[in-house]
XYZ file of C-alpha atoms in Angstrom:
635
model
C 0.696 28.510 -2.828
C 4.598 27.630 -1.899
C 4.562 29.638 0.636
C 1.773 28.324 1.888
C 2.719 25.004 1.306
C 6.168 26.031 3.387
C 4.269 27.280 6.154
C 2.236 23.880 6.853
C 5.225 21.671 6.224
C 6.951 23.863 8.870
C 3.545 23.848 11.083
C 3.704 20.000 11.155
C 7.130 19.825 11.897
C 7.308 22.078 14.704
C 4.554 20.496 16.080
C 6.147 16.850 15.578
C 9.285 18.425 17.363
C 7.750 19.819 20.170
C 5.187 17.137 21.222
C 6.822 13.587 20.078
C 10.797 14.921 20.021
C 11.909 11.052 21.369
C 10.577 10.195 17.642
C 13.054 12.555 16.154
C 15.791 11.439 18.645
C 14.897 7.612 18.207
C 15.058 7.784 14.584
C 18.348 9.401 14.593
C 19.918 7.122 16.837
C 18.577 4.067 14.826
C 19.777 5.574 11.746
C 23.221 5.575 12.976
C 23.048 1.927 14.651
C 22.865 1.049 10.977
C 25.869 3.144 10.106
C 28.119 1.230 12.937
C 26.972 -1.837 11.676
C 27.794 -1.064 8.112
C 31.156 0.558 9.030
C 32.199 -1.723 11.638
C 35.840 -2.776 11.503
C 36.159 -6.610 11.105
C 40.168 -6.464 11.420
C 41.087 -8.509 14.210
C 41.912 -6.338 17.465
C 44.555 -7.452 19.650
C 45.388 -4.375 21.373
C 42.688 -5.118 23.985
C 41.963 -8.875 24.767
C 38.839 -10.153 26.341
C 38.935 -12.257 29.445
C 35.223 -13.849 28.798
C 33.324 -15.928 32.238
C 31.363 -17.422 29.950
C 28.913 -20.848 30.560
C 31.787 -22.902 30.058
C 33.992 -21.184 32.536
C 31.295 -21.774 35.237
C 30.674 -25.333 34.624
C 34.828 -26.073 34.851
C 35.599 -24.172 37.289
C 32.138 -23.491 39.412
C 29.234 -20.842 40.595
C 29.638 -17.068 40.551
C 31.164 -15.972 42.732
C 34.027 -17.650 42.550
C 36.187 -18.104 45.682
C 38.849 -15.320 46.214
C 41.602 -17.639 45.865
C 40.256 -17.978 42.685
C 39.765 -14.652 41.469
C 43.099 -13.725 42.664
C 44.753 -16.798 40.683
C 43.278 -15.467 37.507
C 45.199 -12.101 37.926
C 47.976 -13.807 38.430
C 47.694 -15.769 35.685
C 47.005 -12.316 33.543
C 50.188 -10.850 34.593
C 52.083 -14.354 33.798
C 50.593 -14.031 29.982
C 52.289 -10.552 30.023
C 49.433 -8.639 30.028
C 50.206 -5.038 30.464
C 47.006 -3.607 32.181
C 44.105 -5.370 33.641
C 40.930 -3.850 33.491
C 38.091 -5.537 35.328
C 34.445 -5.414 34.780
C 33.420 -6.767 37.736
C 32.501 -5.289 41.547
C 33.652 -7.280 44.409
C 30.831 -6.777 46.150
C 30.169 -9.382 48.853
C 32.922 -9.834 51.718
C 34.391 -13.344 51.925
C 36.444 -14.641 54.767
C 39.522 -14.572 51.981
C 39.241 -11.043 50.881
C 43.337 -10.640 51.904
C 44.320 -13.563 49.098
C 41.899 -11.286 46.803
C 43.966 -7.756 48.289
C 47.153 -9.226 48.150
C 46.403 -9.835 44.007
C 44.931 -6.113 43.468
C 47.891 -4.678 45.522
C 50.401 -6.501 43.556
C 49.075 -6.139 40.054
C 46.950 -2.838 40.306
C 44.347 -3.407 38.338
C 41.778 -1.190 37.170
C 38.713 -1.924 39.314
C 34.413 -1.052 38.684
C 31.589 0.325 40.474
C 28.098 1.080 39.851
C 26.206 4.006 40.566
C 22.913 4.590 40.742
C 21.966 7.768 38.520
C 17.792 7.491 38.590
C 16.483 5.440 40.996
C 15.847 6.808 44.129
C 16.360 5.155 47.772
C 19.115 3.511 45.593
C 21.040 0.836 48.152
C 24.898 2.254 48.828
C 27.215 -0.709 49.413
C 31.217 -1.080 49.672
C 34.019 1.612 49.635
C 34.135 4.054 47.189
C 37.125 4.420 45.315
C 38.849 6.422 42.585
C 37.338 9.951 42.967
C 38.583 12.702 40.709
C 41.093 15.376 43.142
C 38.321 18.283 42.107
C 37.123 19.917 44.994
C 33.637 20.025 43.727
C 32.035 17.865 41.340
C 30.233 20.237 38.607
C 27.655 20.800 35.485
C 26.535 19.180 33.730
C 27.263 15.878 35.423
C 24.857 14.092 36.748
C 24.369 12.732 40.770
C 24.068 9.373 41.701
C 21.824 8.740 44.746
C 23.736 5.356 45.426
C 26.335 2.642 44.654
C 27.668 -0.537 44.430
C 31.278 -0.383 44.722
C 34.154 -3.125 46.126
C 34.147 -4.741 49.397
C 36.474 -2.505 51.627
C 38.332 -6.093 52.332
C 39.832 -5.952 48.979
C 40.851 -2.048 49.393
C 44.960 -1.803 49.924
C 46.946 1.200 50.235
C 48.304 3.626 48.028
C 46.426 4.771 44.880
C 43.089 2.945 43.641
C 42.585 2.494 40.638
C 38.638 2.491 40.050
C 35.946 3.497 37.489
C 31.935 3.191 37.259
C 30.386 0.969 34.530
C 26.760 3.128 35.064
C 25.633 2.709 31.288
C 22.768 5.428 29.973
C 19.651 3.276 28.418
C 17.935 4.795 26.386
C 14.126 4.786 26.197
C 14.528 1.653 23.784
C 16.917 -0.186 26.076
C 19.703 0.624 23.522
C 23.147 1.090 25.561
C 24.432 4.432 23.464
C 25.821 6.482 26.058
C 27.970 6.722 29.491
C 28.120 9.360 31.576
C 31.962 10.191 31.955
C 31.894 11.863 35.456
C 29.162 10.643 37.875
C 28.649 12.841 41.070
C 28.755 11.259 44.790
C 28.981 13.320 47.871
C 30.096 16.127 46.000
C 33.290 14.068 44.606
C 33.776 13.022 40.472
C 34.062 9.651 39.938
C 35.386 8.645 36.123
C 33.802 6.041 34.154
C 35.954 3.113 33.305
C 37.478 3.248 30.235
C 38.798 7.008 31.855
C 40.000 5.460 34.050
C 42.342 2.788 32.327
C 43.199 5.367 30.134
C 44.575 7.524 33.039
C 46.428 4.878 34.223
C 47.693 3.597 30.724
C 49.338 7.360 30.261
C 50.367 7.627 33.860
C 47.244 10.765 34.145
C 46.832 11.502 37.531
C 44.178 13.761 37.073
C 41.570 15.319 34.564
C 40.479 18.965 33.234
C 36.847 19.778 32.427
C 36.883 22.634 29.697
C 33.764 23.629 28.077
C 34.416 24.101 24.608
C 34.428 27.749 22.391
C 35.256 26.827 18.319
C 32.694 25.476 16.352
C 34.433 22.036 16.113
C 34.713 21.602 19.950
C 32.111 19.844 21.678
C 29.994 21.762 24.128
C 32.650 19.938 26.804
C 35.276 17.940 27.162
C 38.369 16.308 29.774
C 41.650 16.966 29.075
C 44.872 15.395 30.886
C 48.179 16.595 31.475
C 50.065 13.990 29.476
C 50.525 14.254 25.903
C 49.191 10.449 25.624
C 46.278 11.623 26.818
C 44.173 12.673 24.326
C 41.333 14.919 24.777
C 37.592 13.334 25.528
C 34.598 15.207 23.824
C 31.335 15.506 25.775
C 27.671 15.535 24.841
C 25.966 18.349 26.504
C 25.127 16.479 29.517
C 28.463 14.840 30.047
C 28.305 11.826 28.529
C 30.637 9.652 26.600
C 28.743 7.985 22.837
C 30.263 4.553 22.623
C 32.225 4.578 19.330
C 30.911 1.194 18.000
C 33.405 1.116 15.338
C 34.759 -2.388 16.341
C 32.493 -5.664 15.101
C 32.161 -7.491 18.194
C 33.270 -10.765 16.311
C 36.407 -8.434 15.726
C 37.614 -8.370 19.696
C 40.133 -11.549 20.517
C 37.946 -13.405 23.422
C 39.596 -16.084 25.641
C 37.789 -17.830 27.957
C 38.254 -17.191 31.521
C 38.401 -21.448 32.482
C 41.519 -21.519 29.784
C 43.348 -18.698 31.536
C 43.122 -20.397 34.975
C 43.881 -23.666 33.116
C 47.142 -22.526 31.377
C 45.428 -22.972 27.743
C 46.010 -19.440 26.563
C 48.324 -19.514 23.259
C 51.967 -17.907 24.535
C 52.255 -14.540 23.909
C 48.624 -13.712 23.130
C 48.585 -11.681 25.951
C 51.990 -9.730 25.635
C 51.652 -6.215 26.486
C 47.858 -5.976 26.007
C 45.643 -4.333 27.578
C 42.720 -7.071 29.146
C 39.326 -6.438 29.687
C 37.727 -9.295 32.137
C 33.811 -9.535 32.042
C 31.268 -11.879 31.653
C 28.700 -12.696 28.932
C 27.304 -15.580 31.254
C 23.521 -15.857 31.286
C 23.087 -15.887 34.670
C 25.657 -12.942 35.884
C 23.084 -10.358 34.559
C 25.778 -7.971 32.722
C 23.506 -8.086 29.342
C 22.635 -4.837 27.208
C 21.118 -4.169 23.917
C 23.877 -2.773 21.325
C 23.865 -1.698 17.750
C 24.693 -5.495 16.707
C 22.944 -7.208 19.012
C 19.858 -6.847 21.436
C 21.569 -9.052 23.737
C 25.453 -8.660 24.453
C 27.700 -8.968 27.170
C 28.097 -5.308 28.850
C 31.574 -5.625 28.604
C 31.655 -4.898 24.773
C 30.268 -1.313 25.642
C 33.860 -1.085 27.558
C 36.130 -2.415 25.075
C 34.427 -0.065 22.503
C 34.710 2.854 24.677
C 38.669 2.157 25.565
C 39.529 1.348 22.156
C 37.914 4.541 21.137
C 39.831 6.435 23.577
C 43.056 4.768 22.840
C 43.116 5.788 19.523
C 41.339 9.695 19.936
C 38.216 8.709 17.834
C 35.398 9.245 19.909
C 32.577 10.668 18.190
C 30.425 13.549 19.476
C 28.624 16.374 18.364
C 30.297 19.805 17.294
C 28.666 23.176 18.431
C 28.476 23.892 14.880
C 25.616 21.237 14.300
C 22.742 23.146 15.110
C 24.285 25.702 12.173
C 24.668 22.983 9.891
C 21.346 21.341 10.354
C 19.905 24.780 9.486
C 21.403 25.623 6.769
C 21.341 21.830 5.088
C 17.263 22.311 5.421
C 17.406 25.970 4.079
C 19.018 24.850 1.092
C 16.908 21.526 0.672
C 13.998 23.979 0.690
C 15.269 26.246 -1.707
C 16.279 23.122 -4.072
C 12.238 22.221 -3.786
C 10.831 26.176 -4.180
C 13.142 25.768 -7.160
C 12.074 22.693 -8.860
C 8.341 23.634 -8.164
C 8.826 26.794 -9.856
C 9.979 24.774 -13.470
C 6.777 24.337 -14.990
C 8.127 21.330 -17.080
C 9.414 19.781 -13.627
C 6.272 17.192 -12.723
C 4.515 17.466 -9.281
C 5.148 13.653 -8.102
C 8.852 14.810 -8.179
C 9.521 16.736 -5.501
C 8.747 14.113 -2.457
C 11.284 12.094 -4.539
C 13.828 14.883 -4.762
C 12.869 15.721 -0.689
C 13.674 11.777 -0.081
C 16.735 11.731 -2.144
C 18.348 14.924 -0.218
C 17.245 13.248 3.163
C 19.242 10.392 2.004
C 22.046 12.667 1.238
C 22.180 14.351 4.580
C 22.182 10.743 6.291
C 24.851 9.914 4.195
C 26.640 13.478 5.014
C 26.381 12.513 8.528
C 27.498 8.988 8.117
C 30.673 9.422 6.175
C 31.852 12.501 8.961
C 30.661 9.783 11.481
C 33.037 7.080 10.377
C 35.542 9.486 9.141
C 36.075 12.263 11.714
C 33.790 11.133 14.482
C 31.718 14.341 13.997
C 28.517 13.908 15.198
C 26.319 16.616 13.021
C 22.824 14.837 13.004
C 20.659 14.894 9.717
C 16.961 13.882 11.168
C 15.453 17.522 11.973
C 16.419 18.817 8.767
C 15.538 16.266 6.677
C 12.046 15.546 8.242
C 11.188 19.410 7.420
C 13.017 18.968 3.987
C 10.797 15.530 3.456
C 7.437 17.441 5.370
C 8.120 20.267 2.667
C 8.501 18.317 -0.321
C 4.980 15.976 0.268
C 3.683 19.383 0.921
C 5.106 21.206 -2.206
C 4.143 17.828 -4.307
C 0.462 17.769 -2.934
C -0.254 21.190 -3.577
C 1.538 21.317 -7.115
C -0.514 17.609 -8.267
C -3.765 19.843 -7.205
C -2.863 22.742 -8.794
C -1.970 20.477 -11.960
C -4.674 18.654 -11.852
C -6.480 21.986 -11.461
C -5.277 23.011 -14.313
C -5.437 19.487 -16.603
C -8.977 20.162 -15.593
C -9.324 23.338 -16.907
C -7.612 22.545 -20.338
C -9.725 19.230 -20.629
C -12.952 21.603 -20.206
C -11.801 23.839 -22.970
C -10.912 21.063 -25.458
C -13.684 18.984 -24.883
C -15.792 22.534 -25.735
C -14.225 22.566 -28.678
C -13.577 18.498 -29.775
C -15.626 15.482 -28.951
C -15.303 14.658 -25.485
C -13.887 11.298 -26.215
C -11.654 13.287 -28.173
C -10.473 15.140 -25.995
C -9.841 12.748 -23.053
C -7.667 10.543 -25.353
C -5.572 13.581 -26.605
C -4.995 14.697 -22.506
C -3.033 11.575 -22.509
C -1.027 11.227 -25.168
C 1.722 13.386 -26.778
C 1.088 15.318 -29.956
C 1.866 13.273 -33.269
C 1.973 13.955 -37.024
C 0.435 10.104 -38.051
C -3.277 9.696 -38.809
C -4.975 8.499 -36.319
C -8.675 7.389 -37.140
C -10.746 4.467 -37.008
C -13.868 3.514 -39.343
C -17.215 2.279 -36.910
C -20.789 2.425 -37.756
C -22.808 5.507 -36.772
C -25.574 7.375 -36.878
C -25.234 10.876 -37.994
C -27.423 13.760 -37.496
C -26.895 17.180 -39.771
C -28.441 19.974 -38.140
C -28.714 23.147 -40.453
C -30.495 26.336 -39.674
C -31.661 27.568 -43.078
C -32.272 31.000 -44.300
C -29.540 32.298 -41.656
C -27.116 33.054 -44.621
C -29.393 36.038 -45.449
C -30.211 36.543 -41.881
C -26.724 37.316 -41.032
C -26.343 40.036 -43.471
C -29.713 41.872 -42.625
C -29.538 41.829 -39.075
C -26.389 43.055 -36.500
C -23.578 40.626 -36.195
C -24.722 40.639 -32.191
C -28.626 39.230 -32.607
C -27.121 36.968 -35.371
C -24.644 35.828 -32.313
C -27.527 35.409 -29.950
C -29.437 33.281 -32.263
C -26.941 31.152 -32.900
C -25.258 30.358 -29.414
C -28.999 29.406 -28.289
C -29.210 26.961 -31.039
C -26.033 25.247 -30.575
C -26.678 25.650 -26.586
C -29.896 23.541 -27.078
C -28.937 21.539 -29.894
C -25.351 20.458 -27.434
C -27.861 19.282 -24.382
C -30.782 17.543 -26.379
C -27.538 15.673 -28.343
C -26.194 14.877 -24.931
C -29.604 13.946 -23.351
C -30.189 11.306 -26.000
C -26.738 9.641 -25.711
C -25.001 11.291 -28.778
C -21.780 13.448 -28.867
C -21.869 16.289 -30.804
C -18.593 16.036 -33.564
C -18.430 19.937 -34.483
C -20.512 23.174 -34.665
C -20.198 24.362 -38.632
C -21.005 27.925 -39.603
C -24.570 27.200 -38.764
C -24.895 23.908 -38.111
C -24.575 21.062 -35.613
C -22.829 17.621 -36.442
C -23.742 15.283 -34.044
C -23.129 11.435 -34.070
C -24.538 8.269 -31.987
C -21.719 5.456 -32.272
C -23.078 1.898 -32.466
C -23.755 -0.129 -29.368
C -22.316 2.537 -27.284
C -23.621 1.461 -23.867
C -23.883 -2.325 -24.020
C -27.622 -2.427 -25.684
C -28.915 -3.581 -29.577
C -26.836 -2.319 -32.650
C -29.937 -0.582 -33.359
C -30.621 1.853 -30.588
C -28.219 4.669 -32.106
C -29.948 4.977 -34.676
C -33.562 5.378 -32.348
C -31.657 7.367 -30.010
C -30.623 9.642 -33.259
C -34.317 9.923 -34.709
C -35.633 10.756 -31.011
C -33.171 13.742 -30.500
C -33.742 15.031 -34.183
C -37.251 15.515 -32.690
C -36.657 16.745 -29.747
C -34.804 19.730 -31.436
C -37.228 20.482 -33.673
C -39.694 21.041 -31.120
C -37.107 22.587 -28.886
C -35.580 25.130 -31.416
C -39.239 26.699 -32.353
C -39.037 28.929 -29.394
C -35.383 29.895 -30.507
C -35.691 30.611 -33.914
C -37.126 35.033 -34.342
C -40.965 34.500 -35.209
C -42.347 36.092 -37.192
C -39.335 36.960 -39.296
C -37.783 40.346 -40.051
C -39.805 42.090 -42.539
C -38.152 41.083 -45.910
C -36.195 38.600 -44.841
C -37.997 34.790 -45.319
C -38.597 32.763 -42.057
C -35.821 30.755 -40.288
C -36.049 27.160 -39.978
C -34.313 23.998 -39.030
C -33.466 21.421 -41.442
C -32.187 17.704 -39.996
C -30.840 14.817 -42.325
C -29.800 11.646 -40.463
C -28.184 8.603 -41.621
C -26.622 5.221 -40.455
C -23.536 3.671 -41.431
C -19.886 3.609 -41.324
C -17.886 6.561 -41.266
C -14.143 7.198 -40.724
C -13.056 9.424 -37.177
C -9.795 10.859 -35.915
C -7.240 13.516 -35.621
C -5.224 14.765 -39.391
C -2.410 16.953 -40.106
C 0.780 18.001 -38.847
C 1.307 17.600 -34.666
C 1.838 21.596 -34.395
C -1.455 21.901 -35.884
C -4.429 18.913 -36.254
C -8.152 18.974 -36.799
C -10.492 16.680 -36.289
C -13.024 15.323 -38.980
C -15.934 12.953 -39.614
C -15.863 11.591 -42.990
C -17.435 9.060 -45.505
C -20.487 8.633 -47.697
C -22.866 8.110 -44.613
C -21.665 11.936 -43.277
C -22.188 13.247 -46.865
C -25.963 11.896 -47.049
C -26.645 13.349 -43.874
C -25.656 16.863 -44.818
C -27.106 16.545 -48.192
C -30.470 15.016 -46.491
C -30.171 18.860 -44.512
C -29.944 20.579 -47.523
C -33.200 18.784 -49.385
C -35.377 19.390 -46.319
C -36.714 22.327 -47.973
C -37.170 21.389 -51.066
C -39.270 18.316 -50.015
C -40.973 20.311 -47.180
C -40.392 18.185 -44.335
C -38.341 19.184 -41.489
C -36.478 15.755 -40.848
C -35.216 13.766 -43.611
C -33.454 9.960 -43.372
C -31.074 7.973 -45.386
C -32.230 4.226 -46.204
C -29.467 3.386 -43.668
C -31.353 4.750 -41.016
C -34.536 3.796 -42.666
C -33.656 0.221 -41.639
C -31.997 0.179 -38.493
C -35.367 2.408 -36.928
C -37.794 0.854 -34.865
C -41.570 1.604 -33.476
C -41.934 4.657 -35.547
C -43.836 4.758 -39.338
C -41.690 6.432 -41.625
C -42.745 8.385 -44.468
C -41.116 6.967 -47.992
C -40.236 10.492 -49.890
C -39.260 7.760 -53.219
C -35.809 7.594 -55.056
C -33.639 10.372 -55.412
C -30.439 11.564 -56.708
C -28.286 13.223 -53.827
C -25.309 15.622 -55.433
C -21.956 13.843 -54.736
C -23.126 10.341 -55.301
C -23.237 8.675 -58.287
C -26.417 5.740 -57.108
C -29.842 6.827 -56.653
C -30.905 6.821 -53.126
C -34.616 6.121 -50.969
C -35.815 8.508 -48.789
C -38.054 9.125 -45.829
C -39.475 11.469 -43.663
C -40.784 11.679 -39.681
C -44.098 12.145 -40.075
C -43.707 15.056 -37.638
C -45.286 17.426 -40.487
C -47.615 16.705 -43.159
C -46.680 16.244 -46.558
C -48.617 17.098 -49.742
C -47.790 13.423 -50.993
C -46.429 10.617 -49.391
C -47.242 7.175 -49.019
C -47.127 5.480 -45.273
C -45.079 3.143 -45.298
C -44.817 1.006 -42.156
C -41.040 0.152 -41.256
C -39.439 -2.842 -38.296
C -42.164 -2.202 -36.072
């Protein structure tokens, strides 16, 4: 059954992997949005500064785009704060009569410039001049190529070296901004993304490395620089950069681009930081959707990505994840063959403990996340661990239930079935536990069997008296009785009172009617003619009404159950004087009076051994008696 169990947890996983695998992806990626939020750093960082064109810089100063003049006197003004690299998220696209003031600013200051390549549309538009191209004679796998661009205007271009990267971002399928592509392809020539880029320039790097990685902590590729400042950039698979969001956004210092040109900036705010211009202005369309926010200003994809790279934390994905992911659900599904091997270990368990180590492995992949940047994933494995352990705790409820089944049939075989349901759900105990409610009692004796058993094989004796407490269980049962316990050779059975919703009285009918029912039943049962020697068998019935004390007695480790009281002991003594009054169904006064629509027989006053009053008795007037007076009784 585990194994079973195992191999359909596995089925539907395989299956969910192969034909919905964006699910898998999706949820993985989510899962760790919530981890950058959670761990983002809310110490300021002034390292990079933001240079924001928000709303309020376009209604002081005017329209995008701004004149050249303009943009050039906010460069200026950049390298008056003391900024120590400019890095600018913006394309100079469209060519202005005053692209010289605008070249004159880029020349002087050599800022890092963007561009925009187009990576999957096709017929994509190609304006501008290129810039920035990696010195690799080829551009190679696994990058990606574009099949157009947006670069500057090739007014603004000035001699010597160009300082340019792309700012293509990689949307995801649920227009979350996770990814960049580091190198993009053009004409056969590598162009860096941005934050490469400024970090080349920042280190003095004139060029890059692409190595593809060999230990088990590597990525599958990275870029490596000459410099020593340059520290080495992991790659996904297909080249990409993952944006380390470890930086709140609220986090960044953000000036306003309107108090730069103004002169408002606080002195030496700026001193030897690096400044990343952008815009979060509604109407410049640079928005993306980001772990904090489904609507931010693209530029916060860049700052995260250069302050990532500045500091050597950007997270990717070792080639030992695959490994780990394997052997993190190997050992979650040993854990759950374990647990549902402990028999005292209940069923509804296991999905819990399956949910509990899929937490752990998020929070295994979390903590490496924030802590080493490692990348290891926890979703695959802990969607078979989880598939497993709803299979394992299905299959082990059935089977207990199965089995609760089973061991409810045998005890209700043996006890009462009320009995027995009530004792399936609670724990054994050493206290009394019994209640006193008005019944009807019928004693069902086979006499003569005594003598019976010791004439005739212990087999036929068998035979006779499994048929009689076979019949004597479904005529009980047919009339709405339980039947309390099967003594040597007789049948307890009681009818409790009101025990469907109708009169007080109709136990005591319903009692009468199956005492006649198995009389007429048992004659077919009961070996006829008898044995020679032995006298005939025949069934004696007593039946009485009134209260009588149930439940379980004795010690928890080993308990009986027992009817007792006065009305009990008249019916069994009732059984016993059948014979000696000659009629085959005998009733207390109890009875007597609670019986309707049927004309009982008054047998007179009687002593009954046990009890110390004289008692009235009567007969069904299924047989006839040698002298009785008819006595008509409640109906």
């Amino acid at each position: 059954m585990v194994g079973l169990s195992l191999l359909l947890a596995a089925a539907v996983w395989a299956g969910c992997l192969l034909w919905v695998p964006a699910v898998f992806s999706a949820l993985e990626e989510r899962s760790t949005d919530l981890v950058w939020r959670l761990s983002a750093d809310r110490t300021d960082e002034r390292r990079l500064i933001i240079v924001d064109i928000d709303e309020r810089s376009l209604n002081e100063v005017g329209p995008w785009p701004w004149p050249r003049g303009t943009q050039a006197l906010l460069i200026q003004r950049l390298a008056q704060q003391g900024a120590q690299q400019q890095v600018l998220d913006i394309v100079f696209a469209d060519t202005t009569a005053d692209d010289a003031k605008l070249a004159d600013a880029l020349r002087l200051h050599q800022p890092v410039l963007s561009q925009v390549f187009a990576l999957e549309q096709g017929g994509a538009p190609m304006s501008g001049q290129l810039q920035g191209a990696l010195g690799w004679p080829t551009c190679p796998a696994p990058f990606g190529t574009a099949s157009g661009y947006l670069a500057n205007t090739p007014g603004t271009a000035h001699t010597g070296r160009a300082y340019a990267g792309h700012i293509t971002p990689r949307v995801a399928i649920d227009g979350m901004v996770r990814q960049q592509p580091a190198i993009v392809c053009y004409d056969n020539k590598a162009y860096p993304a941005l934050g490469l880029v400024a970090l080349m320039k920042g280190s003095s790097e004139v060029d890059l490395v692409l190595e593809r990685g060999t230990g088990w902590l590597d990525a599958p590729w990275s870029l490596r620089g000459a410099s020593p400042s340059f520290s080495p950039v992991p790659l996904d698979r297909r080249g990409d950069i993952r944006i380390p969001w470890r930086i709140h956004p609220d986090s960044f210092v953000s000036v306003s681009a309107a108090d730069v040109l103004a002169g408002r900036v606080p002195a030496g705010l700026m001193e030897k930081a690096w400044v990343l211009v952008g815009s979060s202005a509604f109407g410049l369309n640079d928005s993306i959707a980001t772990p904090f926010n489904g609507v931010s200003a693209g530029m916060q994809a860049h700052a995260q990505i250069i302050a990532g790279l500045v500091d050597g934390r950007m997270p990717y994905q070792p080639r030992l994840a695959p490994f780990y992911q394997a052997l993190a659900a190997l050992a979650g599904l040993s854990l759950l063959v374990y647990l549902s091997g402990k028999r005292r270990f209940a069923a509804y368990l296991i999905p819990l403990v399956a949910a509990a180590w899929a937490s752990g492995l998020w929070g295994v992949h979390a903590l490496l996340l924030v802590q080493q940047s490692l990348w290891l994933g926890w979703v695959d494995p802990a969607l078979l661990v989880l598939a497993a352990g709803l299979a394992l705790g299905v299959v082990e409820h059935a089977k207990s239930r199965i089995d609760r089944d089973r061991l409810y049939g045998h005890l209700s075989s043996y006890l009462p079935a009320p009995v027995a349901a009530s004792l399936a759900l609670q724990p054994p105990s050493s206290a009394i536990e019994a209640s006193t409610r008005q019944v009807s009692v019928m004693f069902a004796d086979i006499r003569n069997f005594s003598a019976y058993c010791e004439a005739r094989p212990p087999e036929e004796a068998a035979a006779v008296l499994h048929a009689f407490f076979s019949i004597a269980t479904e005529i009980v049962a047919q009339h709405g009785g339980i039947v309390e316990s099967l003594k040597g050779d007789a049948v307890v059975a009681v009818w409790h009172a009101d025990p469907q919703g109708g009169g007080s009285d109709q136990h005591a009918n319903q009692a009468l009617k199956a005492a006649v029912a198995l009389q007429q039943a048992i004659q077919g049962v009961l070996p006829d003619p008898a044995p020679e020697g032995l006298e005939p068998l025949s069934l004696g019935i007593g039946l009485e009404t009134g209260p009588a004390l149930s439940g379980s007695f004795g010690l928890a480790s080993r308990r009986t159950h027992l009817l007792l009281g006065r009305t009990v002991t008249i019916a069994a003594r009732l059984a016993d004087m059948t014979a000696d009054l000659s009629h085959p169904i005998l009733l207390g006064e109890g009875m007597a009076a609670q019986v309707t629509g049927v004309e009982l027989l008054s047998m007179g006053t009687f002593m009954i051994d046990g009890l110390k009053q004289p008692r009235h008795l009567y007969a069904h007037p299924l047989i006839s008696a040698p002298r009785l007076d008819t006595l008509p009784h409640n109906g």
